[in-house]
PDB file of C-alpha atoms in Angstrom:
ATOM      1  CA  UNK K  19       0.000   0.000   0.000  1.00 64.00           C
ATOM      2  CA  UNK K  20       1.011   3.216  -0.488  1.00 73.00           C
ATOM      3  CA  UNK K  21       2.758   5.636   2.222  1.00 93.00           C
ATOM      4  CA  UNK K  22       1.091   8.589   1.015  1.00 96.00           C
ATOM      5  CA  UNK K  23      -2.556   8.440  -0.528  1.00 97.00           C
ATOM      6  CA  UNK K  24      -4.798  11.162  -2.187  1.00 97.00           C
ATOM      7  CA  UNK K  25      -8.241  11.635  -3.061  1.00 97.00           C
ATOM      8  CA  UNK K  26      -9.830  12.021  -4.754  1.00 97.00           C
ATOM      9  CA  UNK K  27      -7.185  11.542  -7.830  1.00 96.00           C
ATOM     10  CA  UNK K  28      -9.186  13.844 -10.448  1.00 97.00           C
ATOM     11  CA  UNK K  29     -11.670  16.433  -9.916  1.00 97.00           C
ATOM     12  CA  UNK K  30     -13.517  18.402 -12.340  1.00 97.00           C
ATOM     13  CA  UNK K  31     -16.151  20.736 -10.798  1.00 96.00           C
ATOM     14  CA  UNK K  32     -17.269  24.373 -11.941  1.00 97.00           C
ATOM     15  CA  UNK K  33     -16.608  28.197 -10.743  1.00 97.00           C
ATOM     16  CA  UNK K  34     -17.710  28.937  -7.464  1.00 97.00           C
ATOM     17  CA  UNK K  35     -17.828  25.340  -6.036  1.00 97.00           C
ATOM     18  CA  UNK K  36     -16.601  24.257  -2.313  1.00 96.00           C
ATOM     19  CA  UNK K  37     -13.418  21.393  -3.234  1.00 97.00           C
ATOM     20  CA  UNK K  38     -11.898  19.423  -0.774  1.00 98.00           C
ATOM     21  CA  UNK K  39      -8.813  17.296  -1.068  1.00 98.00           C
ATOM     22  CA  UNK K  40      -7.863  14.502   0.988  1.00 98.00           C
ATOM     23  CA  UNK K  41      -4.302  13.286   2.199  1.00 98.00           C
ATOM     24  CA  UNK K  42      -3.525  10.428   4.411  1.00 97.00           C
ATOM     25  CA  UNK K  43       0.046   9.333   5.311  1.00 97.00           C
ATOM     26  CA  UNK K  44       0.944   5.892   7.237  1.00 96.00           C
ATOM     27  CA  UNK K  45       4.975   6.942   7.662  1.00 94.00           C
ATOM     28  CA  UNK K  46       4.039   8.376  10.899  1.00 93.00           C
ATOM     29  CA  UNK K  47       5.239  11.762   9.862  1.00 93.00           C
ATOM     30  CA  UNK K  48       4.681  15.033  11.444  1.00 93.00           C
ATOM     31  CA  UNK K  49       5.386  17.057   8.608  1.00 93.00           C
ATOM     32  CA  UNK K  50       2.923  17.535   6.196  1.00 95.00           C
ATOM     33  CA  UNK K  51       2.525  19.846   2.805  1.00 95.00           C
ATOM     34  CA  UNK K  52       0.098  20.600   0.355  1.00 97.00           C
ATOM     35  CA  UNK K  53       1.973  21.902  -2.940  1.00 96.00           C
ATOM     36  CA  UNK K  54       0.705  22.651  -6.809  1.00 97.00           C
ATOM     37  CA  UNK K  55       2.165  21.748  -9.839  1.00 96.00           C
ATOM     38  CA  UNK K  56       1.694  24.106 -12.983  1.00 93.00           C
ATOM     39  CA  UNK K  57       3.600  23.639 -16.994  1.00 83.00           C
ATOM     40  CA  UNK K  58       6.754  25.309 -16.502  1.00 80.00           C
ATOM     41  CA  UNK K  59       6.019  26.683 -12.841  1.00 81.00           C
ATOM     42  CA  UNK K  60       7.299  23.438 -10.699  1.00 86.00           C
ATOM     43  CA  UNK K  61       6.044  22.741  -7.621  1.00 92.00           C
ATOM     44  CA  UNK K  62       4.525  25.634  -5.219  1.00 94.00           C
ATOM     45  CA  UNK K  63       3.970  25.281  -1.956  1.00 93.00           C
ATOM     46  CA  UNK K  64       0.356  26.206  -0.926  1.00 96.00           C
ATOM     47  CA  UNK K  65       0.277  25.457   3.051  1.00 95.00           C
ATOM     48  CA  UNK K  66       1.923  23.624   5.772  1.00 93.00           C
ATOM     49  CA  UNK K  67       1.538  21.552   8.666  1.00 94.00           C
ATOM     50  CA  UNK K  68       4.379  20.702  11.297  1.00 92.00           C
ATOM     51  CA  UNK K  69       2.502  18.842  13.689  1.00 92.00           C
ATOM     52  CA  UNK K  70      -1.362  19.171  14.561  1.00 92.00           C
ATOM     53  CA  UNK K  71      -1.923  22.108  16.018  1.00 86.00           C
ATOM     54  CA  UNK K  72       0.294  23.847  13.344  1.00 94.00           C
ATOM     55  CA  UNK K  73      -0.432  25.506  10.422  1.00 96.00           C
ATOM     56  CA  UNK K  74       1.480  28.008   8.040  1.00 94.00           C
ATOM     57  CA  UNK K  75       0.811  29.527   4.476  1.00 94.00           C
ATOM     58  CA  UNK K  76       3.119  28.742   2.265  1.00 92.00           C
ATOM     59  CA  UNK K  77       4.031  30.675  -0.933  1.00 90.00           C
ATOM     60  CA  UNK K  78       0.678  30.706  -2.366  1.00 94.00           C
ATOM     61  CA  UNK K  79      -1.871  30.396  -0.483  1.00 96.00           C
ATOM     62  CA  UNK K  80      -4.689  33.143  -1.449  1.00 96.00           C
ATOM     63  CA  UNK K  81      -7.940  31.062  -2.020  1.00 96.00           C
ATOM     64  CA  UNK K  82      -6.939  27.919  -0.152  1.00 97.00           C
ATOM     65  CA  UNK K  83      -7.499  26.872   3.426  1.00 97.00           C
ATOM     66  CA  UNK K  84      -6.343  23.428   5.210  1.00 97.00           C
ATOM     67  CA  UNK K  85      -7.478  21.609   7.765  1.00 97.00           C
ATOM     68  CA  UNK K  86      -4.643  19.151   9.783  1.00 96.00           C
ATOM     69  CA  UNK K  87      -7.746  16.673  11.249  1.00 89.00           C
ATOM     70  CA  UNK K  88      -4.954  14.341  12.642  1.00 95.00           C
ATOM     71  CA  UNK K  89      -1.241  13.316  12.687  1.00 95.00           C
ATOM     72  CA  UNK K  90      -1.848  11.481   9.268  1.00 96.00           C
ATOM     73  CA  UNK K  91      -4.486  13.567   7.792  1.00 97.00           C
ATOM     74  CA  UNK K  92      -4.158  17.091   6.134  1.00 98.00           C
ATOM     75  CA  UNK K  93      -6.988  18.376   3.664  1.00 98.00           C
ATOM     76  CA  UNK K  94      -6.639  21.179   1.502  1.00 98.00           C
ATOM     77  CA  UNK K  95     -10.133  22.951   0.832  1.00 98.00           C
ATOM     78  CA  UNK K  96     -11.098  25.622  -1.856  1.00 97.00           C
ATOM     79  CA  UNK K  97     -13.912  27.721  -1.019  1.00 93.00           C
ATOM     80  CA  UNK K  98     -15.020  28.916  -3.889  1.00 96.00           C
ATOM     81  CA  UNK K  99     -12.835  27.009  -7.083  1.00 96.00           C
ATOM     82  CA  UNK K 100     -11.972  29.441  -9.788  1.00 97.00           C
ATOM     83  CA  UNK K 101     -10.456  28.683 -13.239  1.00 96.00           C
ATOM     84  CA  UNK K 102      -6.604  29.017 -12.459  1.00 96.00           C
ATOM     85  CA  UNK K 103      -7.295  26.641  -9.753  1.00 97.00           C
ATOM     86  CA  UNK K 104      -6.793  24.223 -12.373  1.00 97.00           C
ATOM     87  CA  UNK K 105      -3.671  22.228 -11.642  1.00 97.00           C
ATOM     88  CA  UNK K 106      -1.552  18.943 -10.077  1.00 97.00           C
ATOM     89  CA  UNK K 107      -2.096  19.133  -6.560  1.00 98.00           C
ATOM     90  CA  UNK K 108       0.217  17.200  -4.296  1.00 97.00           C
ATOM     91  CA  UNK K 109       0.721  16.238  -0.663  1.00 97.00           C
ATOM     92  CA  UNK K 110       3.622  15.644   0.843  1.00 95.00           C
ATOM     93  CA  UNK K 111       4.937  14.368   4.129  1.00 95.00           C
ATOM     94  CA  UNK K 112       8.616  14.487   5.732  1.00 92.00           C
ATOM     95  CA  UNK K 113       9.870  13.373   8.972  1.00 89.00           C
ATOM     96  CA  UNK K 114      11.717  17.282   9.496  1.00 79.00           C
ATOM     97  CA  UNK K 115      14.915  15.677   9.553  1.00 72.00           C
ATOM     98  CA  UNK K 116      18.417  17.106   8.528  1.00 66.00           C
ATOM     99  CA  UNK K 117      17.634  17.632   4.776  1.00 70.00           C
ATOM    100  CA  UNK K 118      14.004  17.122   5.002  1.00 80.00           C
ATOM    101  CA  UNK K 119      13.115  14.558   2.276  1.00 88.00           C
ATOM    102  CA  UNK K 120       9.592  14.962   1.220  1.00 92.00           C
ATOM    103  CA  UNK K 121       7.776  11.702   0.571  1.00 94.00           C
ATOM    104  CA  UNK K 122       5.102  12.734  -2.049  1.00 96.00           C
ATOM    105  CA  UNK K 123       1.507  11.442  -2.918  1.00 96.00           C
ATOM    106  CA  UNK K 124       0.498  10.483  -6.229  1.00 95.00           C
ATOM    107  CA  UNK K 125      -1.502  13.877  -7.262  1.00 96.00           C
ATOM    108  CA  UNK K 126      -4.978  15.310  -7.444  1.00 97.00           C
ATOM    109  CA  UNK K 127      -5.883  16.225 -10.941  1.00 96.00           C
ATOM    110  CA  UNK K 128      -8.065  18.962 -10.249  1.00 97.00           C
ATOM    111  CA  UNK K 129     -10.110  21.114 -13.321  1.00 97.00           C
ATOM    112  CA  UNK K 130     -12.549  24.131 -12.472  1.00 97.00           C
ATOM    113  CA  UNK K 131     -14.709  24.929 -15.190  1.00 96.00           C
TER     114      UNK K 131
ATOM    115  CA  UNK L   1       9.569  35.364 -10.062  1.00 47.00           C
ATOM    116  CA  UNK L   2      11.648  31.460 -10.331  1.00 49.00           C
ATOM    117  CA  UNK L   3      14.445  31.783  -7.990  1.00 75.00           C
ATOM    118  CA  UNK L   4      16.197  28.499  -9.319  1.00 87.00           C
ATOM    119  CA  UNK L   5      16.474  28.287 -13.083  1.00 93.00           C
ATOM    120  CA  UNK L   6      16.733  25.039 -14.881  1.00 96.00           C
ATOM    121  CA  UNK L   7      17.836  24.286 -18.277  1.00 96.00           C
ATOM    122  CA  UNK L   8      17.166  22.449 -20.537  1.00 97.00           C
ATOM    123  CA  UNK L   9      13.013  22.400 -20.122  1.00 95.00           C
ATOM    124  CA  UNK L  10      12.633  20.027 -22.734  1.00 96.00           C
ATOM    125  CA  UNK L  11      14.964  17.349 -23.405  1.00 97.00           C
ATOM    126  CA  UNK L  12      14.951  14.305 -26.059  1.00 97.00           C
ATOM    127  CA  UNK L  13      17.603  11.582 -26.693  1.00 97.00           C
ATOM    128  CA  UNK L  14      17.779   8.458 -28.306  1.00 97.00           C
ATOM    129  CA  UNK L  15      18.947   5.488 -25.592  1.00 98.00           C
ATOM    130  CA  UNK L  16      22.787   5.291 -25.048  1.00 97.00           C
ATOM    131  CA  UNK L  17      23.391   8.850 -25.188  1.00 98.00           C
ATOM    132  CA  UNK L  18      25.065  11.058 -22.571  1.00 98.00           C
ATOM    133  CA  UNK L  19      23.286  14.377 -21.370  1.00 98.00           C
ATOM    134  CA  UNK L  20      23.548  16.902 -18.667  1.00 98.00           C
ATOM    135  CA  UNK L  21      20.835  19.264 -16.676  1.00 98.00           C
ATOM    136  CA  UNK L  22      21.766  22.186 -14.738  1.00 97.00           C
ATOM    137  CA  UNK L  23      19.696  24.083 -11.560  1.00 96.00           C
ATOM    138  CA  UNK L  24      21.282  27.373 -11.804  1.00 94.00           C
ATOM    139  CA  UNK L  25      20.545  30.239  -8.416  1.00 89.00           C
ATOM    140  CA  UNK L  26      21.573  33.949  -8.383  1.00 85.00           C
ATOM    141  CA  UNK L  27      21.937  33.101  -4.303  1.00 86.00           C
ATOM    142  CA  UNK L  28      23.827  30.721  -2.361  1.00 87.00           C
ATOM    143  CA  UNK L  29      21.808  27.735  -1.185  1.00 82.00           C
ATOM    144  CA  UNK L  30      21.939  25.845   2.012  1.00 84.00           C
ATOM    145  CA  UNK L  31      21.707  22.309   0.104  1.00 87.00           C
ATOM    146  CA  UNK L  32      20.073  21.051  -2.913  1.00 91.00           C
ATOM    147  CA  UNK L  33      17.928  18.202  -3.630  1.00 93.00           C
ATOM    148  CA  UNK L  34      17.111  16.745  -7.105  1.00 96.00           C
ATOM    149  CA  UNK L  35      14.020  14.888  -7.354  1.00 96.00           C
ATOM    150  CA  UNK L  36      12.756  12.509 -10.377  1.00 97.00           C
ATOM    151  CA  UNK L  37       8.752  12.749 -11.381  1.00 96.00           C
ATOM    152  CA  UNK L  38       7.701  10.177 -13.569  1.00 93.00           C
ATOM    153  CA  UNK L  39       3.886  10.740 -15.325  1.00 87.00           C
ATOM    154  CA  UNK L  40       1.312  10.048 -12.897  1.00 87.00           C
ATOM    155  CA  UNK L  41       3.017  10.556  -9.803  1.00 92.00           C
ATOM    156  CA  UNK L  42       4.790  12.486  -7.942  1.00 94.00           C
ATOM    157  CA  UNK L  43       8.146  13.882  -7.286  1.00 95.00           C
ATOM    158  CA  UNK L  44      10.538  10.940  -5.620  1.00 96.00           C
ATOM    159  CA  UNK L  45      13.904  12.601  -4.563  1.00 95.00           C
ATOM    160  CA  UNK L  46      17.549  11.334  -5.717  1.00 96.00           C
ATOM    161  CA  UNK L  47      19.853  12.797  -3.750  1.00 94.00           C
ATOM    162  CA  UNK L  48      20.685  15.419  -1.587  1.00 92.00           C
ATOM    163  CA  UNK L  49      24.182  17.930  -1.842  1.00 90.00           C
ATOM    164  CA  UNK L  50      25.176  20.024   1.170  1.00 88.00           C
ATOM    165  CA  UNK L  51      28.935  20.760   0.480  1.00 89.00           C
ATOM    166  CA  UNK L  52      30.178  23.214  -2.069  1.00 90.00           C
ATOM    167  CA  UNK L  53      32.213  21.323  -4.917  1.00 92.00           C
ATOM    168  CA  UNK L  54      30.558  17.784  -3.781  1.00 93.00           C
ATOM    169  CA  UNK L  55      30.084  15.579  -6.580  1.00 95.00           C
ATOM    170  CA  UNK L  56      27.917  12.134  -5.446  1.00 95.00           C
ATOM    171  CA  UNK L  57      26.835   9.010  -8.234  1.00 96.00           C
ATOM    172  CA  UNK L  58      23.782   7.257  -8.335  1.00 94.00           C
ATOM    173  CA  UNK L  59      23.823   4.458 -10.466  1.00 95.00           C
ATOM    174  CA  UNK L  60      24.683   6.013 -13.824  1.00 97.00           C
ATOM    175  CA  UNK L  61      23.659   9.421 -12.545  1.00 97.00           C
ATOM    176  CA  UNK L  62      26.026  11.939 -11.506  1.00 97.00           C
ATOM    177  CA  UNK L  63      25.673  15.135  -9.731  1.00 96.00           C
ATOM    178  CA  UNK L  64      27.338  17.991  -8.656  1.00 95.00           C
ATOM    179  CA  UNK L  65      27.607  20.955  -6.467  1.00 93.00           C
ATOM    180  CA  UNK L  66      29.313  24.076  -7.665  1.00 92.00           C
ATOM    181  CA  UNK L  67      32.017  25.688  -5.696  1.00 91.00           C
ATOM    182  CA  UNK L  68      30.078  28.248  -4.575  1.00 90.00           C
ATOM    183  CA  UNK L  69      27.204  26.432  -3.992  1.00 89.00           C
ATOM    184  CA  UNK L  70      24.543  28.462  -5.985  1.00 91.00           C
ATOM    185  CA  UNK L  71      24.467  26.037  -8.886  1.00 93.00           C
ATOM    186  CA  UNK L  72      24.471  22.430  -9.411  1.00 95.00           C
ATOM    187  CA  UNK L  73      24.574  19.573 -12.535  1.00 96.00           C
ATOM    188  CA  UNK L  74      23.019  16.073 -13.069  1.00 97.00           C
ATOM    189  CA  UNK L  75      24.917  14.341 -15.281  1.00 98.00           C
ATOM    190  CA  UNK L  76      23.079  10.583 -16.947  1.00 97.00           C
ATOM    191  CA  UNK L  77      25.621   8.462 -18.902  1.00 98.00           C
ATOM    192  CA  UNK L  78      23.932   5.808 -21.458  1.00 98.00           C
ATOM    193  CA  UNK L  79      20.615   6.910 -20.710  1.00 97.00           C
ATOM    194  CA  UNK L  80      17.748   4.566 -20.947  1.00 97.00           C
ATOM    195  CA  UNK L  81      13.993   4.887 -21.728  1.00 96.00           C
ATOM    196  CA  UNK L  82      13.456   4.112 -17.862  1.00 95.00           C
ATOM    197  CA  UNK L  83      15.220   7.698 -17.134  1.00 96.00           C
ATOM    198  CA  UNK L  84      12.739   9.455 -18.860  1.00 96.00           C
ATOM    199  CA  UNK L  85      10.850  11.738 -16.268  1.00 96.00           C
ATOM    200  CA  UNK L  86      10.664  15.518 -15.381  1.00 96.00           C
ATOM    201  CA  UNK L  87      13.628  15.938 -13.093  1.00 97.00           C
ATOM    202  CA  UNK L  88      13.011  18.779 -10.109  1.00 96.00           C
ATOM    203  CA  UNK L  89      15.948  20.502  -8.239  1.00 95.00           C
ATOM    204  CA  UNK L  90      14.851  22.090  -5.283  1.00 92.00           C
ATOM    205  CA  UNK L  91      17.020  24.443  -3.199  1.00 86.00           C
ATOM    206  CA  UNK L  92      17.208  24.452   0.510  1.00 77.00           C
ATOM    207  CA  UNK L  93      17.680  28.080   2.766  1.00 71.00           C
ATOM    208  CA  UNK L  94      14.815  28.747   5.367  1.00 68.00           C
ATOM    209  CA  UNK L  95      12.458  27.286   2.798  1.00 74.00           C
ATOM    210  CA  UNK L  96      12.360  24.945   0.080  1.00 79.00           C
ATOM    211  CA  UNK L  97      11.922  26.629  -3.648  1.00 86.00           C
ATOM    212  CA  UNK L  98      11.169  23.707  -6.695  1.00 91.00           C
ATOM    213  CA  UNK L  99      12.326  24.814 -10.251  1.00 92.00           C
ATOM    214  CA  UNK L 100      10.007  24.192 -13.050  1.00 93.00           C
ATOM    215  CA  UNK L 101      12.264  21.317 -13.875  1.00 95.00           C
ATOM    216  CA  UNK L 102      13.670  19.549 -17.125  1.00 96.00           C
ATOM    217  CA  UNK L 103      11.457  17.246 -18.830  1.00 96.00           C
ATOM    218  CA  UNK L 104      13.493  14.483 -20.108  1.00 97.00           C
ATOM    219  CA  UNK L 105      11.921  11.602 -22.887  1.00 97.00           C
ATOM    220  CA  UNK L 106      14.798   8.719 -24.054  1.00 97.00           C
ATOM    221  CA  UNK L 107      13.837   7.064 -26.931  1.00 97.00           C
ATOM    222  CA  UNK L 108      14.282   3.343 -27.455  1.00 95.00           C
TER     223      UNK L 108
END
């Protein structure tokens, strides 16, 4: 089974909708991260989690909130989906050691209409 | 505004050729990771560099650290179809910044 799991893995849904995306992680992390993936952007970090009663924006945030429900769970809402919401959205999860390695989820494809 | 620059963005060889990737900063880094995404999923790292001039092999994968520690190089030797994948460096300082990455296809 896989260490980090998302869900739903696509999404289409129209302008103005409520979207929620799901991560769960059995690695017994404490770090958790919710990124987005755009053509030629990379990755961009959208919020973060460092243990459960934690949370910090990230570099994009605007539009997004999370939730951290639980040591292995961290959702990542949008309240109201708008077009250039459209992207890869990925969780990740890292233990916060020396060089942080990020262990990352397999991706939400996510289209707003 | 990309803080880490990576070139090529599009890459395509034929199998058994040689190639190189470069992550390119204007500012000094902490470390540097390079990560591997292959379609579908997401980002799996390959190694991490911490010391200026370090130079560390994989497989048939080489990398390296510049001196001054604001750039860095991948190097694949006799690359193989199962190396193609969009390939991520992503700089360490208080935060961690991805570059948009090069997207590498080998060709049977």
């Amino acid at each position: 089974d896989a260490d980090v799991t998302q869900t739903p893995r696509n999404r289409i849904t129209k302008t103005g909708k409520r979207i929620m995306l799901e991560c769960s992680q059995t690695k017994g992390h404490d770090r958790m991260y919710w990124y987005r993936q755009d053509p030629g952007l990379g990755l961009r970090l959208i919020y973060y989690s460092f243990d459960v009663k934690d949370i910090n924006k990230g570099e994009i945030s605007d539009g997004y909130s999370v939730s951290r429900q639980a040591q292995a769970k961290f959702s990542l809402s949008l309240e109201s989906a708008i077009p250039n919401q459209t992207a890869l959205y990925f969780c990740a999860t890292s233990s916060g050691g020396s060089w942080n390695e990020q262990f990352f989820g397999p991706g939400t494809r996510l289209t707003v209409l | 505004t990309q803080l880490l620059e990576q070139s090529p963005q599009f890459l395509s060889i034929q199998e058994g050729e040689n190639l190189t990737v470069y992550c390119n900063s204007s500012s000094v880094f902490s470390s540097l990771q390079w990560y591997r995404q292959e379609p579908g999923e997401g980002p799996v790292l390959l190694v991490t560099v911490v010391t200026g001039g370090e130079v560390k092999k994989l497989k048939r994968l080489t990398f390296q650290f510049g001196d001054a520690r604001k750039d860095s190089s991948l190097h694949i030797t006799a690359a193989q179809p199962g190396d193609t994948g969009l390939y991520l460096c992503v700089r360490h300082n208080n935060d961690m910044r991805f570059g948009a990455g090069t997207r590498l296809t080998v060709k049977p």
